[in-house]
PDB file of C-alpha atoms in Angstrom:
ATOM      1  CA  MET A   1     -46.387  34.240 -36.963  1.00 76.00           C
ATOM      2  CA  ASN A   2     -45.558  37.767 -35.307  1.00 88.00           C
ATOM      3  CA  ILE A   3     -45.643  41.342 -36.524  1.00 92.00           C
ATOM      4  CA  HIS A   4     -43.502  43.831 -34.255  1.00 94.00           C
ATOM      5  CA  LYS A   5     -43.690  47.738 -34.810  1.00 96.00           C
ATOM      6  CA  LEU A   6     -40.105  49.016 -35.350  1.00 96.00           C
ATOM      7  CA  SER A   7     -41.063  52.412 -36.363  1.00 95.00           C
ATOM      8  CA  LYS A   8     -43.818  54.784 -37.390  1.00 95.00           C
ATOM      9  CA  GLN A   9     -43.754  53.240 -41.006  1.00 95.00           C
ATOM     10  CA  ASP A  10     -41.765  50.043 -40.694  1.00 97.00           C
ATOM     11  CA  SER A  11     -42.537  46.645 -38.827  1.00 98.00           C
ATOM     12  CA  CYS A  12     -40.897  43.371 -38.858  1.00 97.00           C
ATOM     13  CA  LEU A  13     -42.808  39.680 -39.560  1.00 97.00           C
ATOM     14  CA  ILE A  14     -40.907  36.865 -37.804  1.00 96.00           C
ATOM     15  CA  VAL A  15     -42.014  33.430 -38.921  1.00 95.00           C
ATOM     16  CA  GLN A  16     -41.483  29.690 -37.771  1.00 94.00           C
ATOM     17  CA  ILE A  17     -40.774  27.560 -40.534  1.00 93.00           C
ATOM     18  CA  ASN A  18     -41.385  23.470 -39.703  1.00 91.00           C
ATOM     19  CA  SER A  19     -39.432  21.973 -42.393  1.00 88.00           C
ATOM     20  CA  SER A  20     -35.761  21.786 -43.594  1.00 82.00           C
ATOM     21  CA  THR A  21     -34.854  24.576 -44.923  1.00 73.00           C
ATOM     22  CA  ASN A  22     -34.621  25.846 -49.006  1.00 71.00           C
ATOM     23  CA  LYS A  23     -32.338  28.488 -49.933  1.00 73.00           C
ATOM     24  CA  SER A  24     -33.942  28.399 -52.716  1.00 82.00           C
ATOM     25  CA  SER A  25     -37.032  29.788 -51.159  1.00 84.00           C
ATOM     26  CA  LEU A  26     -35.183  32.782 -49.970  1.00 86.00           C
ATOM     27  CA  ILE A  27     -33.696  33.761 -52.579  1.00 88.00           C
ATOM     28  CA  GLU A  28     -37.678  34.040 -54.686  1.00 90.00           C
ATOM     29  CA  LEU A  29     -38.998  35.800 -51.489  1.00 92.00           C
ATOM     30  CA  ARG A  30     -35.714  38.244 -51.988  1.00 93.00           C
ATOM     31  CA  GLU A  31     -36.831  38.576 -55.710  1.00 95.00           C
ATOM     32  CA  ASN A  32     -40.591  39.002 -55.334  1.00 96.00           C
ATOM     33  CA  TYR A  33     -40.442  41.199 -52.360  1.00 97.00           C
ATOM     34  CA  PRO A  34     -37.598  43.336 -52.714  1.00 97.00           C
ATOM     35  CA  LYS A  35     -38.947  46.052 -50.751  1.00 97.00           C
ATOM     36  CA  LEU A  36     -38.584  43.805 -47.775  1.00 98.00           C
ATOM     37  CA  LEU A  37     -35.277  42.982 -45.760  1.00 97.00           C
ATOM     38  CA  THR A  38     -35.299  39.231 -45.292  1.00 96.00           C
ATOM     39  CA  GLN A  39     -33.360  36.764 -43.967  1.00 96.00           C
ATOM     40  CA  PHE A  40     -33.529  33.129 -42.964  1.00 95.00           C
ATOM     41  CA  ILE A  41     -32.253  32.290 -39.245  1.00 96.00           C
ATOM     42  CA  ASN A  42     -31.692  29.115 -37.186  1.00 94.00           C
ATOM     43  CA  PRO A  43     -33.382  29.072 -34.438  1.00 93.00           C
ATOM     44  CA  GLY A  44     -30.773  26.964 -32.531  1.00 91.00           C
ATOM     45  CA  SER A  45     -28.970  30.254 -32.212  1.00 94.00           C
ATOM     46  CA  ILE A  46     -31.367  32.347 -30.746  1.00 93.00           C
ATOM     47  CA  LEU A  47     -31.833  32.421 -26.916  1.00 90.00           C
ATOM     48  CA  ASN A  48     -36.017  33.614 -27.282  1.00 91.00           C
ATOM     49  CA  LEU A  49     -38.292  35.096 -29.279  1.00 91.00           C
ATOM     50  CA  GLN A  50     -37.544  38.767 -27.182  1.00 93.00           C
ATOM     51  CA  TYR A  51     -33.816  38.233 -27.669  1.00 94.00           C
ATOM     52  CA  LEU A  52     -34.788  37.991 -31.754  1.00 96.00           C
ATOM     53  CA  ILE A  53     -36.221  41.234 -31.504  1.00 96.00           C
ATOM     54  CA  PHE A  54     -33.815  42.956 -29.668  1.00 97.00           C
ATOM     55  CA  ALA A  55     -31.358  42.170 -32.618  1.00 97.00           C
ATOM     56  CA  ILE A  56     -33.607  42.980 -34.938  1.00 98.00           C
ATOM     57  CA  LYS A  57     -34.562  46.216 -33.596  1.00 98.00           C
ATOM     58  CA  GLN A  58     -30.658  47.197 -33.406  1.00 98.00           C
ATOM     59  CA  SER A  59     -29.906  45.753 -36.936  1.00 98.00           C
ATOM     60  CA  TYR A  60     -33.060  48.354 -37.972  1.00 98.00           C
ATOM     61  CA  TYR A  61     -31.595  51.350 -36.219  1.00 97.00           C
ATOM     62  CA  ALA A  62     -27.460  50.878 -37.623  1.00 98.00           C
ATOM     63  CA  LYS A  63     -29.316  50.316 -41.376  1.00 97.00           C
ATOM     64  CA  LYS A  64     -31.714  54.107 -40.314  1.00 96.00           C
ATOM     65  CA  HIS A  65     -28.085  55.547 -39.042  1.00 97.00           C
ATOM     66  CA  ASN A  66     -25.581  53.949 -41.735  1.00 97.00           C
ATOM     67  CA  LEU A  67     -24.310  52.619 -39.038  1.00 97.00           C
ATOM     68  CA  LEU A  68     -23.976  48.748 -39.920  1.00 96.00           C
ATOM     69  CA  ALA A  69     -21.393  46.014 -39.087  1.00 95.00           C
ATOM     70  CA  ALA A  70     -22.050  44.732 -42.581  1.00 96.00           C
ATOM     71  CA  ARG A  71     -22.830  46.120 -46.429  1.00 96.00           C
ATOM     72  CA  GLU A  72     -26.131  44.733 -45.970  1.00 97.00           C
ATOM     73  CA  PHE A  73     -29.006  44.707 -42.986  1.00 97.00           C
ATOM     74  CA  GLU A  74     -29.887  40.867 -43.540  1.00 97.00           C
ATOM     75  CA  VAL A  75     -25.349  39.792 -42.371  1.00 98.00           C
ATOM     76  CA  ASP A  76     -25.769  42.639 -39.923  1.00 98.00           C
ATOM     77  CA  LEU A  77     -29.050  40.757 -38.654  1.00 98.00           C
ATOM     78  CA  LEU A  78     -26.948  37.147 -38.052  1.00 98.00           C
ATOM     79  CA  MET A  79     -23.459  39.503 -37.139  1.00 98.00           C
ATOM     80  CA  ARG A  80     -25.776  40.940 -34.009  1.00 97.00           C
ATOM     81  CA  ILE A  81     -27.459  37.361 -32.930  1.00 97.00           C
ATOM     82  CA  SER A  82     -24.087  35.654 -33.014  1.00 96.00           C
ATOM     83  CA  ILE A  83     -22.551  37.914 -31.355  1.00 95.00           C
ATOM     84  CA  THR A  84     -19.322  38.339 -33.613  1.00 96.00           C
ATOM     85  CA  ASP A  85     -17.646  40.427 -35.784  1.00 96.00           C
ATOM     86  CA  GLN A  86     -16.382  37.956 -38.150  1.00 97.00           C
ATOM     87  CA  ILE A  87     -18.885  37.454 -41.363  1.00 97.00           C
ATOM     88  CA  GLU A  88     -18.141  33.569 -41.956  1.00 97.00           C
ATOM     89  CA  GLU A  89     -18.639  33.195 -38.064  1.00 98.00           C
ATOM     90  CA  ALA A  90     -22.023  34.885 -38.029  1.00 97.00           C
ATOM     91  CA  LEU A  91     -23.193  32.404 -41.569  1.00 96.00           C
ATOM     92  CA  THR A  92     -22.117  29.248 -39.661  1.00 96.00           C
ATOM     93  CA  ILE A  93     -23.869  30.177 -35.992  1.00 96.00           C
ATOM     94  CA  ALA A  94     -26.741  32.030 -36.943  1.00 96.00           C
ATOM     95  CA  GLY A  95     -27.351  31.166 -40.747  1.00 94.00           C
ATOM     96  CA  ILE A  96     -29.577  28.301 -42.616  1.00 92.00           C
ATOM     97  CA  SER A  97     -27.737  25.060 -43.464  1.00 88.00           C
ATOM     98  CA  PRO A  98     -29.399  21.655 -45.040  1.00 86.00           C
ATOM     99  CA  LYS A  99     -29.473  20.329 -41.025  1.00 87.00           C
ATOM    100  CA  ASN A 100     -31.967  22.792 -40.108  1.00 87.00           C
ATOM    101  CA  LYS A 101     -35.418  21.145 -39.290  1.00 89.00           C
ATOM    102  CA  SER A 102     -36.949  24.342 -39.070  1.00 90.00           C
ATOM    103  CA  TYR A 103     -35.709  27.502 -39.256  1.00 93.00           C
ATOM    104  CA  LEU A 104     -37.174  31.399 -38.811  1.00 95.00           C
ATOM    105  CA  ILE A 105     -37.959  34.002 -41.343  1.00 95.00           C
ATOM    106  CA  VAL A 106     -37.529  37.340 -40.348  1.00 97.00           C
ATOM    107  CA  SER A 107     -38.704  40.308 -42.547  1.00 98.00           C
ATOM    108  CA  VAL A 108     -38.774  44.486 -41.855  1.00 98.00           C
ATOM    109  CA  GLY A 109     -40.418  46.810 -44.163  1.00 98.00           C
ATOM    110  CA  LYS A 110     -43.858  48.205 -44.588  1.00 98.00           C
ATOM    111  CA  ILE A 111     -47.434  46.812 -43.532  1.00 96.00           C
ATOM    112  CA  LYS A 112     -48.521  46.210 -46.704  1.00 96.00           C
ATOM    113  CA  GLU A 113     -45.636  44.573 -48.067  1.00 96.00           C
ATOM    114  CA  LEU A 114     -45.257  42.105 -45.047  1.00 97.00           C
ATOM    115  CA  THR A 115     -49.032  41.051 -45.531  1.00 96.00           C
ATOM    116  CA  GLN A 116     -48.258  39.629 -49.226  1.00 97.00           C
ATOM    117  CA  ILE A 117     -44.871  37.842 -48.332  1.00 96.00           C
ATOM    118  CA  GLN A 118     -47.260  36.607 -44.852  1.00 95.00           C
ATOM    119  CA  ASN A 119     -50.095  35.409 -47.605  1.00 95.00           C
ATOM    120  CA  TRP A 120     -47.851  34.222 -49.710  1.00 94.00           C
ATOM    121  CA  ILE A 121     -45.229  31.797 -46.749  1.00 93.00           C
ATOM    122  CA  VAL A 122     -49.458  30.476 -45.789  1.00 93.00           C
ATOM    123  CA  LYS A 123     -49.941  29.278 -49.136  1.00 94.00           C
ATOM    124  CA  ASN A 124     -46.303  27.835 -50.148  1.00 91.00           C
ATOM    125  CA  LEU A 125     -44.546  26.745 -46.717  1.00 91.00           C
ATOM    126  CA  ASP A 126     -45.442  24.661 -43.406  1.00 91.00           C
ATOM    127  CA  TYR A 127     -45.728  27.266 -41.081  1.00 92.00           C
ATOM    128  CA  SER A 128     -46.161  27.855 -37.086  1.00 90.00           C
ATOM    129  CA  THR A 129     -49.031  29.496 -35.721  1.00 80.00           C
ATOM    130  CA  ASP A 130     -46.568  30.281 -32.430  1.00 80.00           C
ATOM    131  CA  ILE A 131     -42.851  30.761 -32.382  1.00 80.00           C
ATOM    132  CA  ASN A 132     -41.352  28.386 -30.017  1.00 72.00           C
ATOM    133  CA  ILE A 133     -37.612  29.772 -29.581  1.00 75.00           C
ATOM    134  CA  ASN A 134     -36.358  28.400 -25.476  1.00 67.00           C
ATOM    135  CA  ASN A 135     -32.608  27.773 -26.120  1.00 70.00           C
ATOM    136  CA  TYR A 136     -32.011  28.954 -22.423  1.00 61.00           C
ATOM    137  CA  LYS A 137     -30.248  26.270 -20.255  1.00 60.00           C
ATOM    138  CA  LYS A 138     -28.908  26.689 -16.897  1.00 54.00           C
TER     139      LYS A 138
END
């Protein structure tokens, strides 16, 4: 699990889950933690952790300045990760599917809420303490 500071008030939590995707978990997390912006991401769509953090920071800045490419932060993030302006294409590339054997949870918000969602993840999901993303191929 990784927490990265985005501003004085907000940070992001990135967690790798080692099981097939479960959209009901995403819905449950969004309902139980409505103050957080939460998205599940296909780890195969990300070059490395630094690339993901850069995309999160871009979407966070865009949200704060009303510059999102989509109506919602979560969709904007998928579009930036996928490097496309097409929502459907972004969902196909960076979104989760039943084929995924693992996925990433990205949540953005205040540390207090991030700690709460982190505790829920520890109790309910098979997570990895380290995030191992390196899809760079020469």
